XYZ file of C-alpha atoms in Angstrom:
660
model
C -0.211 -0.002 -0.037
C 2.732 2.310 0.735
C 4.446 1.653 -2.237
C 0.971 2.440 -4.096
C 0.600 5.681 -2.243
C 4.431 6.744 -3.519
C 3.524 5.653 -6.927
C 0.333 7.861 -6.909
C 1.899 10.867 -5.403
C 4.775 10.921 -8.098
C 2.386 10.316 -11.085
C 0.224 13.345 -9.418
C 3.283 15.620 -9.404
C 4.356 14.630 -12.877
C 0.649 15.790 -14.115
C 1.184 18.648 -12.052
C 4.482 19.693 -13.466
C 3.603 18.640 -17.230
C 0.395 20.801 -16.953
C 2.227 23.751 -15.911
C 4.634 23.261 -18.553
C 2.081 23.072 -21.090
C -0.042 25.864 -20.028
C 3.038 28.335 -19.358
C 4.961 27.043 -22.764
C 7.234 24.018 -23.160
C 10.876 24.672 -24.810
C 10.785 22.854 -28.109
C 14.103 23.159 -29.711
C 13.488 19.575 -31.232
C 10.989 21.241 -33.618
C 13.018 23.505 -35.029
C 15.236 21.222 -37.295
C 11.908 19.478 -38.286
C 10.649 22.886 -39.511
C 13.726 23.682 -41.325
C 13.882 20.656 -43.348
C 10.318 20.936 -44.204
C 10.596 24.312 -45.453
C 13.654 23.881 -47.462
C 12.392 21.059 -48.982
C 9.214 22.729 -50.371
C 10.264 26.302 -51.161
C 13.675 25.758 -51.583
C 14.530 28.725 -49.140
C 16.809 28.298 -46.170
C 14.949 28.753 -42.605
C 17.069 29.868 -39.681
C 15.516 30.322 -36.036
C 18.119 32.210 -34.135
C 15.930 32.279 -30.888
C 13.745 30.263 -28.911
C 10.989 27.988 -30.079
C 8.024 27.598 -27.605
C 4.881 25.674 -27.546
C 1.634 26.592 -25.588
C -1.406 24.347 -25.073
C -4.022 26.752 -23.297
C -6.311 27.948 -24.145
C -5.113 27.387 -27.954
C -2.129 25.387 -29.439
C 0.472 28.105 -29.930
C 3.807 27.726 -31.732
C 6.171 30.661 -31.400
C 9.512 31.136 -33.569
C 11.592 34.103 -32.576
C 14.227 35.838 -34.337
C 13.584 34.106 -37.539
C 15.338 34.452 -41.316
C 14.737 33.313 -44.507
C 16.967 33.449 -47.181
C 17.871 31.866 -50.566
C 21.144 29.890 -49.880
C 22.054 30.452 -53.521
C 22.187 34.314 -52.874
C 25.632 35.227 -52.269
C 24.690 38.483 -50.133
C 24.075 37.415 -46.676
C 22.147 40.486 -45.905
C 19.400 39.863 -48.274
C 16.187 37.981 -47.510
C 13.559 38.403 -44.819
C 14.043 38.513 -41.193
C 11.315 38.355 -38.455
C 11.237 39.357 -34.887
C 8.858 36.668 -34.145
C 5.810 34.508 -35.692
C 3.231 32.947 -33.642
C 0.907 30.441 -35.432
C -2.378 29.134 -33.381
C -4.579 26.014 -33.955
C -7.487 24.712 -31.926
C -7.044 21.644 -30.216
C -9.410 20.098 -31.928
C -8.051 20.672 -35.129
C -5.075 18.972 -33.620
C -6.810 15.760 -32.643
C -8.569 15.558 -35.451
C -5.753 16.264 -38.027
C -7.651 18.961 -39.579
C -4.420 21.656 -39.752
C -6.215 24.359 -39.886
C -4.075 28.025 -38.486
C -6.730 30.498 -36.853
C -4.160 33.255 -36.609
C -0.631 33.798 -37.809
C 1.021 36.494 -36.360
C 3.934 38.301 -37.756
C 5.679 40.860 -35.781
C 8.815 43.433 -37.222
C 9.516 41.709 -40.344
C 12.088 43.289 -42.454
C 12.372 42.195 -46.127
C 15.644 43.088 -47.994
C 15.192 43.940 -51.566
C 18.592 43.973 -53.788
C 18.593 46.623 -56.362
C 20.397 45.246 -59.362
C 21.859 47.040 -62.339
C 22.212 44.051 -64.761
C 19.785 41.193 -65.180
C 21.124 37.750 -63.849
C 20.536 34.316 -64.817
C 17.782 32.704 -63.407
C 18.418 29.761 -61.184
C 17.518 26.438 -62.437
C 13.799 25.520 -61.303
C 14.767 21.813 -60.833
C 17.268 22.885 -57.945
C 14.790 24.754 -55.938
C 12.299 22.147 -54.737
C 12.423 18.440 -54.807
C 8.263 18.714 -54.383
C 5.969 19.426 -57.243
C 3.956 23.215 -57.095
C 0.684 20.808 -56.774
C 2.158 18.909 -53.844
C 3.172 21.976 -51.745
C 0.125 23.629 -52.182
C -1.729 20.904 -50.927
C 0.516 20.314 -48.052
C 0.238 24.155 -46.782
C -2.072 24.221 -43.791
C -5.208 26.710 -44.146
C -4.922 30.159 -42.588
C -7.949 32.208 -41.163
C -6.386 35.213 -40.336
C -2.827 36.609 -40.724
C -1.688 39.891 -39.096
C 1.787 41.836 -39.810
C 2.904 44.773 -37.058
C 5.563 46.850 -37.535
C 6.890 45.650 -41.162
C 9.577 47.065 -43.383
C 10.654 46.527 -46.837
C 14.036 47.966 -47.759
C 15.602 48.479 -51.220
C 19.285 48.716 -51.379
C 22.448 48.601 -53.269
C 25.258 48.921 -51.467
C 27.893 49.794 -54.108
C 25.563 52.744 -54.965
C 25.272 53.674 -51.660
C 20.994 53.496 -52.075
C 18.901 52.876 -49.787
C 15.022 53.237 -50.132
C 12.483 52.145 -47.325
C 8.762 51.457 -47.194
C 8.139 51.423 -43.051
C 5.411 51.216 -40.836
C 3.583 48.228 -42.569
C 0.627 47.165 -40.642
C -1.911 44.832 -42.445
C -4.426 42.163 -41.872
C -5.407 39.321 -43.857
C -8.681 37.512 -43.724
C -9.284 34.152 -45.450
C -12.950 32.431 -45.526
C -14.369 29.282 -46.183
C -14.698 30.114 -49.874
C -11.095 31.194 -50.339
C -12.197 34.901 -50.416
C -8.957 36.814 -49.165
C -9.165 40.257 -47.931
C -6.018 42.786 -46.939
C -6.139 46.005 -45.812
C -3.434 47.663 -44.052
C -1.163 51.064 -44.253
C 2.412 52.189 -44.793
C 4.752 54.990 -45.512
C 7.013 55.548 -48.154
C 9.474 57.924 -46.792
C 7.574 60.761 -45.669
C 4.759 59.786 -47.608
C 1.660 58.093 -45.978
C -0.183 55.098 -48.059
C -3.445 53.257 -47.225
C -4.428 49.892 -49.307
C -6.704 47.283 -49.762
C -7.007 44.046 -51.896
C -9.569 41.683 -52.231
C -9.230 38.465 -54.192
C -10.432 34.636 -54.522
C -7.854 32.153 -54.619
C -8.363 29.220 -56.754
C -8.273 25.436 -55.522
C -4.647 24.380 -55.646
C -2.185 24.407 -57.195
C -2.267 28.232 -57.763
C 0.414 28.230 -60.443
C -0.649 29.348 -63.852
C -4.009 30.074 -62.376
C -5.897 33.325 -62.814
C -6.966 34.962 -59.576
C -9.487 37.779 -59.899
C -8.431 40.810 -57.822
C -9.471 44.143 -57.025
C -7.077 46.907 -55.641
C -7.411 50.205 -53.984
C -4.443 52.469 -53.108
C -4.876 55.933 -51.618
C -1.196 57.786 -51.654
C -2.586 61.592 -51.450
C 1.483 62.935 -51.288
C 2.147 60.813 -54.402
C -1.177 60.428 -56.705
C -3.770 62.886 -57.552
C -6.465 60.820 -56.514
C -7.215 57.219 -55.247
C -6.361 54.471 -57.557
C -8.860 51.459 -57.902
C -8.384 48.949 -60.248
C -9.731 45.154 -61.188
C -7.434 42.578 -62.852
C -7.008 38.754 -63.394
C -3.546 38.274 -61.913
C -1.572 35.061 -63.047
C 1.725 34.012 -61.509
C 3.916 31.942 -63.771
C 7.395 30.935 -62.185
C 8.740 34.410 -60.993
C 6.457 36.339 -64.100
C 3.712 38.184 -62.732
C 1.043 38.624 -65.456
C -1.948 41.049 -64.716
C -4.654 40.955 -67.771
C -7.692 42.575 -67.959
C -6.777 45.557 -66.064
C -9.258 47.863 -65.422
C -9.902 50.975 -62.934
C -10.149 54.411 -62.350
C -7.432 57.335 -61.091
C -9.515 59.783 -59.562
C -12.494 60.573 -62.131
C -10.578 59.327 -65.095
C -11.067 55.704 -66.309
C -8.039 53.534 -67.504
C -7.860 49.922 -69.035
C -4.597 47.766 -69.998
C -2.496 45.075 -69.167
C 1.017 44.516 -67.393
C 3.537 42.037 -66.517
C 6.525 42.020 -64.272
C 9.398 39.426 -64.602
C 10.837 39.289 -61.046
C 13.353 36.683 -61.322
C 16.231 39.374 -60.984
C 16.436 42.797 -61.965
C 12.888 43.597 -62.833
C 11.998 43.874 -66.209
C 8.261 45.435 -66.296
C 6.126 45.718 -69.674
C 2.851 47.608 -69.525
C 0.113 49.248 -72.325
C -2.300 51.798 -70.683
C -4.745 53.935 -72.008
C -6.458 56.679 -69.852
C -9.450 58.909 -70.441
C -8.003 61.638 -68.104
C -4.461 61.461 -66.641
C -3.506 64.077 -63.835
C 0.651 64.451 -63.590
C 1.942 66.945 -60.848
C -0.387 69.626 -58.983
C -2.321 72.145 -61.017
C -2.799 75.406 -59.434
C -6.159 76.127 -57.625
C -8.838 78.294 -59.897
C -8.877 76.556 -63.116
C -6.664 79.531 -64.596
C -2.774 79.209 -64.338
C -1.043 82.239 -62.924
C 2.401 83.212 -63.689
C 4.623 82.302 -60.404
C 7.298 84.524 -58.805
C 10.219 84.286 -60.349
C 12.649 81.941 -58.383
C 16.364 81.070 -58.893
C 16.909 77.820 -60.234
C 17.596 75.054 -57.400
C 20.752 73.276 -56.700
C 18.751 70.653 -54.879
C 20.062 67.213 -56.416
C 17.654 65.425 -58.819
C 17.665 61.706 -58.089
C 17.347 59.719 -61.164
C 19.408 56.496 -59.987
C 16.105 54.647 -59.726
C 16.254 54.154 -63.638
C 19.261 51.804 -63.058
C 17.115 49.296 -61.111
C 14.370 48.457 -63.579
C 14.143 47.916 -67.074
C 10.864 48.922 -68.561
C 8.877 48.786 -71.737
C 5.647 51.016 -71.990
C 3.244 52.680 -73.957
C 0.730 55.113 -71.995
C -2.217 57.136 -73.884
C -4.603 59.289 -72.502
C -7.396 61.531 -74.040
C -6.618 64.471 -71.565
C -3.036 64.574 -69.851
C -2.630 67.153 -67.120
C 0.826 67.987 -66.601
C 0.763 70.128 -63.760
C -0.733 73.263 -65.085
C -0.158 71.933 -69.222
C -3.096 70.314 -70.817
C -2.128 67.773 -73.632
C -5.246 66.190 -75.668
C -4.627 63.634 -76.911
C -1.440 62.527 -75.795
C 0.535 59.173 -76.282
C 4.064 58.356 -75.221
C 6.047 55.436 -75.782
C 9.152 54.860 -73.416
C 12.009 52.035 -72.822
C 14.304 52.273 -69.726
C 17.103 49.906 -70.083
C 20.542 49.837 -68.255
C 19.911 53.446 -66.728
C 18.714 55.136 -69.845
C 15.349 56.420 -70.728
C 14.280 57.106 -74.176
C 10.763 58.603 -74.763
C 8.656 59.544 -77.899
C 5.788 61.737 -77.763
C 3.868 61.915 -81.180
C 0.987 64.203 -82.476
C 0.427 65.740 -79.017
C -2.451 68.049 -79.137
C -1.230 71.043 -77.253
C -3.767 74.300 -76.934
C -4.916 74.332 -80.615
C -1.998 72.842 -82.150
C 0.474 69.778 -82.295
C 3.973 68.874 -80.813
C 6.430 66.007 -80.891
C 8.993 65.259 -78.576
C 12.131 63.012 -78.339
C 13.532 62.903 -74.893
C 16.822 60.951 -73.769
C 18.106 60.806 -70.003
C 21.120 58.976 -69.283
C 21.114 58.466 -65.547
C 23.720 55.447 -65.731
C 26.242 57.601 -64.417
C 26.687 59.975 -61.341
C 25.984 63.079 -63.845
C 22.666 62.480 -65.750
C 22.851 63.757 -69.398
C 19.778 64.852 -71.194
C 18.575 65.698 -74.986
C 15.569 67.148 -75.976
C 14.149 67.907 -79.908
C 10.896 69.165 -80.498
C 8.602 70.299 -82.751
C 5.504 72.573 -82.154
C 3.143 73.882 -84.776
C 0.029 76.163 -84.487
C 0.255 75.954 -80.830
C -1.388 79.172 -78.897
C 1.351 80.515 -77.081
C -0.304 82.435 -73.809
C -1.577 79.356 -71.856
C 1.847 77.050 -73.235
C 4.145 79.698 -72.163
C 1.979 80.103 -68.306
C 1.911 76.576 -67.897
C 5.744 75.733 -68.863
C 7.587 78.934 -67.545
C 5.207 81.186 -65.801
C 5.201 83.768 -68.496
C 1.979 85.474 -69.133
C 2.861 88.145 -71.841
C 2.903 87.012 -75.084
C -0.304 85.274 -77.121
C -0.623 84.261 -80.540
C -0.144 81.232 -82.527
C 3.425 79.834 -82.020
C 5.701 77.616 -84.257
C 8.756 76.294 -82.846
C 11.758 73.887 -83.124
C 14.281 73.452 -80.346
C 17.138 71.157 -80.300
C 19.267 70.987 -76.692
C 21.405 68.756 -74.435
C 22.935 69.324 -71.328
C 24.170 67.481 -68.204
C 24.263 67.948 -64.584
C 22.194 66.869 -61.032
C 20.204 69.645 -60.697
C 18.078 72.302 -62.112
C 20.919 75.007 -62.023
C 23.614 72.680 -63.442
C 21.292 71.518 -66.212
C 20.475 75.280 -67.140
C 23.951 76.004 -66.789
C 25.069 73.461 -69.356
C 22.459 73.965 -71.726
C 23.426 73.683 -75.408
C 21.932 73.485 -78.811
C 19.439 75.727 -81.005
C 16.186 76.883 -80.877
C 13.722 78.838 -83.282
C 10.348 80.152 -82.610
C 7.748 82.495 -84.443
C 4.684 83.803 -82.900
C 1.978 85.282 -85.400
C -1.157 87.264 -84.869
C -0.814 87.934 -81.128
C -0.176 90.461 -78.727
C 2.318 91.550 -75.990
C -0.325 91.880 -72.565
C 0.725 94.604 -70.302
C 3.134 96.490 -72.545
C 2.651 99.215 -74.916
C 5.796 99.212 -76.872
C 4.982 102.134 -78.345
C 4.394 104.376 -75.493
C 7.696 102.922 -74.089
C 9.631 104.337 -77.292
C 7.959 107.802 -76.254
C 9.442 107.457 -72.682
C 12.762 106.694 -73.778
C 13.046 110.240 -75.207
C 13.048 111.721 -71.516
C 15.230 109.389 -69.676
C 16.156 105.573 -68.638
C 13.191 103.016 -67.814
C 13.245 100.521 -65.158
C 11.351 97.300 -65.785
C 8.838 96.691 -68.577
C 6.353 99.642 -67.489
C 3.634 96.669 -67.062
C 0.079 97.802 -66.749
C -2.730 95.450 -66.687
C -4.866 97.827 -69.386
C -1.947 98.045 -71.797
C -0.843 95.742 -74.848
C 0.731 96.122 -78.167
C -0.779 93.948 -81.184
C 1.794 91.642 -82.916
C 1.708 90.799 -86.348
C 4.890 88.662 -86.141
C 7.454 88.117 -83.222
C 10.474 85.810 -84.390
C 13.998 85.071 -83.116
C 16.416 81.814 -83.400
C 19.088 81.227 -80.736
C 22.398 79.470 -80.793
C 22.514 78.024 -76.717
C 26.048 77.525 -75.404
C 26.570 77.012 -71.558
C 23.439 78.230 -70.435
C 23.693 81.597 -72.737
C 21.004 81.664 -75.697
C 22.390 84.342 -78.389
C 20.150 85.801 -80.933
C 21.318 88.101 -84.285
C 17.847 88.083 -85.803
C 15.094 89.276 -82.906
C 12.287 90.678 -84.825
C 8.966 92.333 -83.851
C 6.668 93.569 -86.542
C 3.028 95.182 -85.328
C 0.530 97.721 -87.003
C 2.321 100.363 -85.439
C 5.509 99.472 -84.115
C 8.535 97.466 -85.313
C 11.736 96.247 -83.284
C 14.707 94.529 -84.661
C 17.672 93.605 -82.495
C 20.558 91.017 -81.019
C 21.979 90.175 -77.611
C 22.053 87.360 -75.411
C 19.533 85.673 -72.757
C 21.213 84.145 -70.006
C 19.146 81.499 -68.972
C 21.003 80.228 -65.715
C 21.319 83.900 -64.420
C 17.903 84.977 -65.611
C 19.045 88.185 -67.421
C 18.978 89.805 -70.754
C 21.693 91.654 -72.580
C 20.178 92.756 -75.908
C 20.604 95.869 -78.097
C 17.077 96.843 -80.278
C 16.413 99.534 -82.799
C 12.878 100.387 -82.415
C 11.031 102.323 -85.001
C 7.108 103.630 -85.267
C 4.786 104.054 -87.841
C 3.681 107.268 -87.874
C 0.440 107.012 -89.952
C -2.827 105.398 -89.509
C -2.402 103.545 -92.699
C 0.013 101.144 -90.765
C 2.370 98.848 -92.184
C 0.904 99.261 -95.588
C 2.348 102.598 -96.234
C 4.992 103.046 -99.274
C 7.669 104.818 -97.069
C 9.523 102.969 -94.127
C 8.655 103.374 -90.444
C 10.419 105.879 -88.575
C 13.208 105.219 -86.124
C 14.141 106.680 -82.671
C 17.386 107.099 -84.341
C 19.230 105.636 -81.166
C 19.699 102.238 -80.242
C 18.274 100.782 -77.125
C 19.739 98.502 -74.410
C 17.641 96.368 -72.602
C 19.953 95.076 -69.641
C 19.513 93.194 -66.668
C 17.201 90.628 -64.648
C 14.612 89.716 -67.096
C 11.884 90.558 -64.898
C 12.998 94.113 -64.117
C 15.511 95.217 -66.631
C 16.930 98.537 -67.160
C 15.649 100.030 -70.619
C 17.469 103.169 -71.907
C 18.874 104.878 -75.093
C 22.622 103.746 -76.091
C 23.520 107.391 -77.029
C 26.988 106.179 -77.098
C 25.931 104.825 -80.346
C 25.683 108.327 -81.959
C 29.315 108.607 -82.051
C 29.769 105.802 -84.117
C 27.788 107.723 -86.938
C 26.575 110.993 -85.861
C 25.569 111.738 -89.504
C 23.475 108.757 -90.008
C 21.982 109.534 -86.343
C 21.160 113.213 -87.330
C 19.551 112.012 -90.732
C 17.138 109.651 -88.756
C 16.529 112.107 -86.110
C 15.454 114.452 -89.256
C 13.626 111.834 -91.180
C 11.681 111.088 -87.294
C 10.914 114.853 -87.321
C 9.527 114.848 -90.680
C 7.363 111.405 -89.695
C 6.302 112.995 -86.502
C 4.915 116.482 -87.942
C 4.976 115.900 -91.950
C 7.095 118.225 -94.207
C 5.116 121.324 -92.539
C 4.015 120.137 -89.290
C 0.867 118.369 -90.924
C 1.359 114.959 -89.180
C 0.454 116.192 -85.996
C -3.162 115.754 -86.967
C -2.560 112.287 -87.746
C -0.771 111.654 -84.409
C -4.269 113.206 -82.757
C -5.814 110.393 -84.495
C -3.754 107.534 -83.054
C -5.103 108.016 -79.197
C -1.897 106.801 -76.927
C 0.522 107.607 -79.736
C -0.270 111.568 -79.456
C 1.633 111.573 -76.198
C 4.433 110.666 -78.250
C 5.296 114.063 -79.015
C 5.498 115.376 -75.546
C 1.679 114.409 -74.646
C 0.105 116.829 -77.190
C -2.958 115.056 -79.031
C -3.844 118.413 -81.085
C -3.544 119.489 -84.418
C -0.927 121.811 -86.317
C -1.086 124.696 -84.640
C 0.845 122.913 -81.506
C 3.543 122.056 -83.643
C 5.831 124.905 -82.888
C 5.472 123.789 -78.831
C 5.509 120.086 -79.477
C 8.304 119.712 -81.748
C 10.476 121.939 -79.992
C 10.315 120.152 -76.892
C 11.213 116.749 -78.564
C 13.593 118.377 -80.508
C 15.039 120.043 -77.127
C 14.650 116.352 -75.329
C 16.639 114.477 -78.102
C 19.335 117.236 -78.233
C 20.119 116.809 -74.691
C 20.026 112.989 -75.202
C 22.944 113.614 -77.791
C 24.935 115.725 -75.705
C 24.810 113.746 -72.931
C 25.949 110.802 -75.512
C 28.847 113.018 -76.794
C 29.608 113.782 -73.413
C 29.766 110.371 -72.351
C 31.677 109.062 -75.326
C 34.502 111.726 -74.513
C 34.126 110.500 -70.527
C 33.553 114.391 -69.763
C 30.456 114.955 -67.558
C 28.347 117.904 -68.012
C 29.520 120.627 -66.066
C 27.158 122.259 -63.426
C 28.264 125.806 -64.507
C 29.591 127.054 -67.699
C 33.346 126.575 -68.162
C 35.455 128.071 -70.574
C 36.974 125.289 -72.832
C 40.567 124.294 -72.938
C 42.533 126.289 -75.097
C 44.180 122.978 -76.763
C 40.523 121.860 -77.467
C 39.836 123.454 -80.674
C 36.289 121.361 -80.815
C 34.995 121.409 -77.064
C 31.849 119.554 -76.309
C 28.772 121.749 -76.064
C 27.688 122.699 -72.570
C 24.035 122.433 -71.120
C 24.047 126.602 -71.393
C 25.100 126.732 -75.006
C 22.410 125.073 -76.929
C 23.651 125.026 -80.692
C 22.273 121.210 -80.831
C 18.950 122.260 -79.067
C 18.202 125.094 -81.716
C 18.923 122.719 -84.500
C 16.842 120.294 -83.608
C 13.697 122.731 -82.570
C 14.367 124.175 -85.901
C 14.250 120.842 -87.720
C 10.943 119.836 -85.631
C 9.446 123.165 -86.291
C 9.322 122.719 -89.902
């Protein structure tokens, strides 16, 4: 009896100890090797458990693996693969007893997936070495899972040689699978500083899954990256490591799209896609519907990151009935693009651009640390105002525009690209206007002094018959020798340089006015100011002034032009004033008067005196002799002293000239 009592007490103690161990969790290192062998046999990947493996049986059977790593054994970089802080699988005890292997919850905590960014495509591994178990057998052996949760996940895309690392962090997701194999996935993440929300609905086919179509619905909301939420439906098929997406339809905001895509993920991704959009928006348009000219800003020195072009090869065709690129609107639009070896080549053909057409060829070579660019373009019949506002924030020109451009550059920032710009450009604008400027009034104002800025006023404008120029561009300097502006009452020709990097002008122009309401149709030539005009300084606010030093180059010709100008202003006997009075704003050209020939003596004398002062200043500046503040006797050894302000021979001549 005593032996039985001792035996009973020992058994009871063992039962208590085993029960406590099972409830608290039993160290189960013996399971690790079995799990590792099973995973590698069925997937070809090596599973390593560096932490403890534990089993709990109450209230459900729980198996927990800590500090887990899953890696391709043929991958030379040991840093790649998937690491997981912990995995916990839960099963009902009834399912274990019945042999029905159904995991009620699989919890994955702190998974980190490291994806290498490859510059070159590598040969796919031999499929026979992957697994000795067929895909059908593997699918059949996978236990069912009711729910999966992922907490605090990270995906790291990296290339150590290029020192590139991009992350998608804060991945928290939940996957639910019902008895009909319907799968619902929802979650959120963060790409850099950009929050993402996603949802996926799918129906898994009966195993085996390989080469079977899986109907899928997808929603992505990335407010910082996309203009609107993206929703799509497609038939997805996985053939080895090639993902095929067929019958793709969806919406991006209020624009529908359709097409297909595929991705070969065996090494460096090869993506092929063909998408057609009803309406596609790229970039951010300004509120209000009408583009507004932005404040002029210097070019940025911030580095433009294009290295991502090296890590995927792409063959794409994208078309849209309407394409909105920031404030620019293209309808229709189509682009064929290819990326290979870090070089992007894109062809935009027959774009509908503001009433006209455009074609462009763009090349970007990002295979080196200093990207190179090349652009060739042709525009025909395009309305200039909305295009220039959208492209450059310039709202002063309108009309039908034709242009050809062939430029190239290199640089890793906006400022570097513009500073290294080279090539040629030609543009002609017809039947339009210069908004906010009255060129004729500006020419009038130049007879009394220097202008600062463009003298802009909303109610002013200058009608244009044609504005044309061709440019040769080198190191960001655009030089022209054939600037030509033709309007009903004004003509301007000139030459000079536009500094694109410094955003400044250095132009020398010859303005001329048509002094009759007959406009360009008159037989005689328009009348010139007689003095070249310099436009110099920042292009938003340049200085505009007569180049009086030019008179010294040929004073006889300058005097002849002034004489022609006087006769054009007043006629041979002052009769031109009547015509000027009928031109409204041009009446002020003769000193503010608007009346008839009775005022010719006063107005002509005033203009003559003003121009005489300009010429005297030019003569003084040309000899580096400042105008004296009081009369001074000329030097004895100077037989031809410059005229002083108190001696008025030039003024008298011009006053007599204009009073004729």
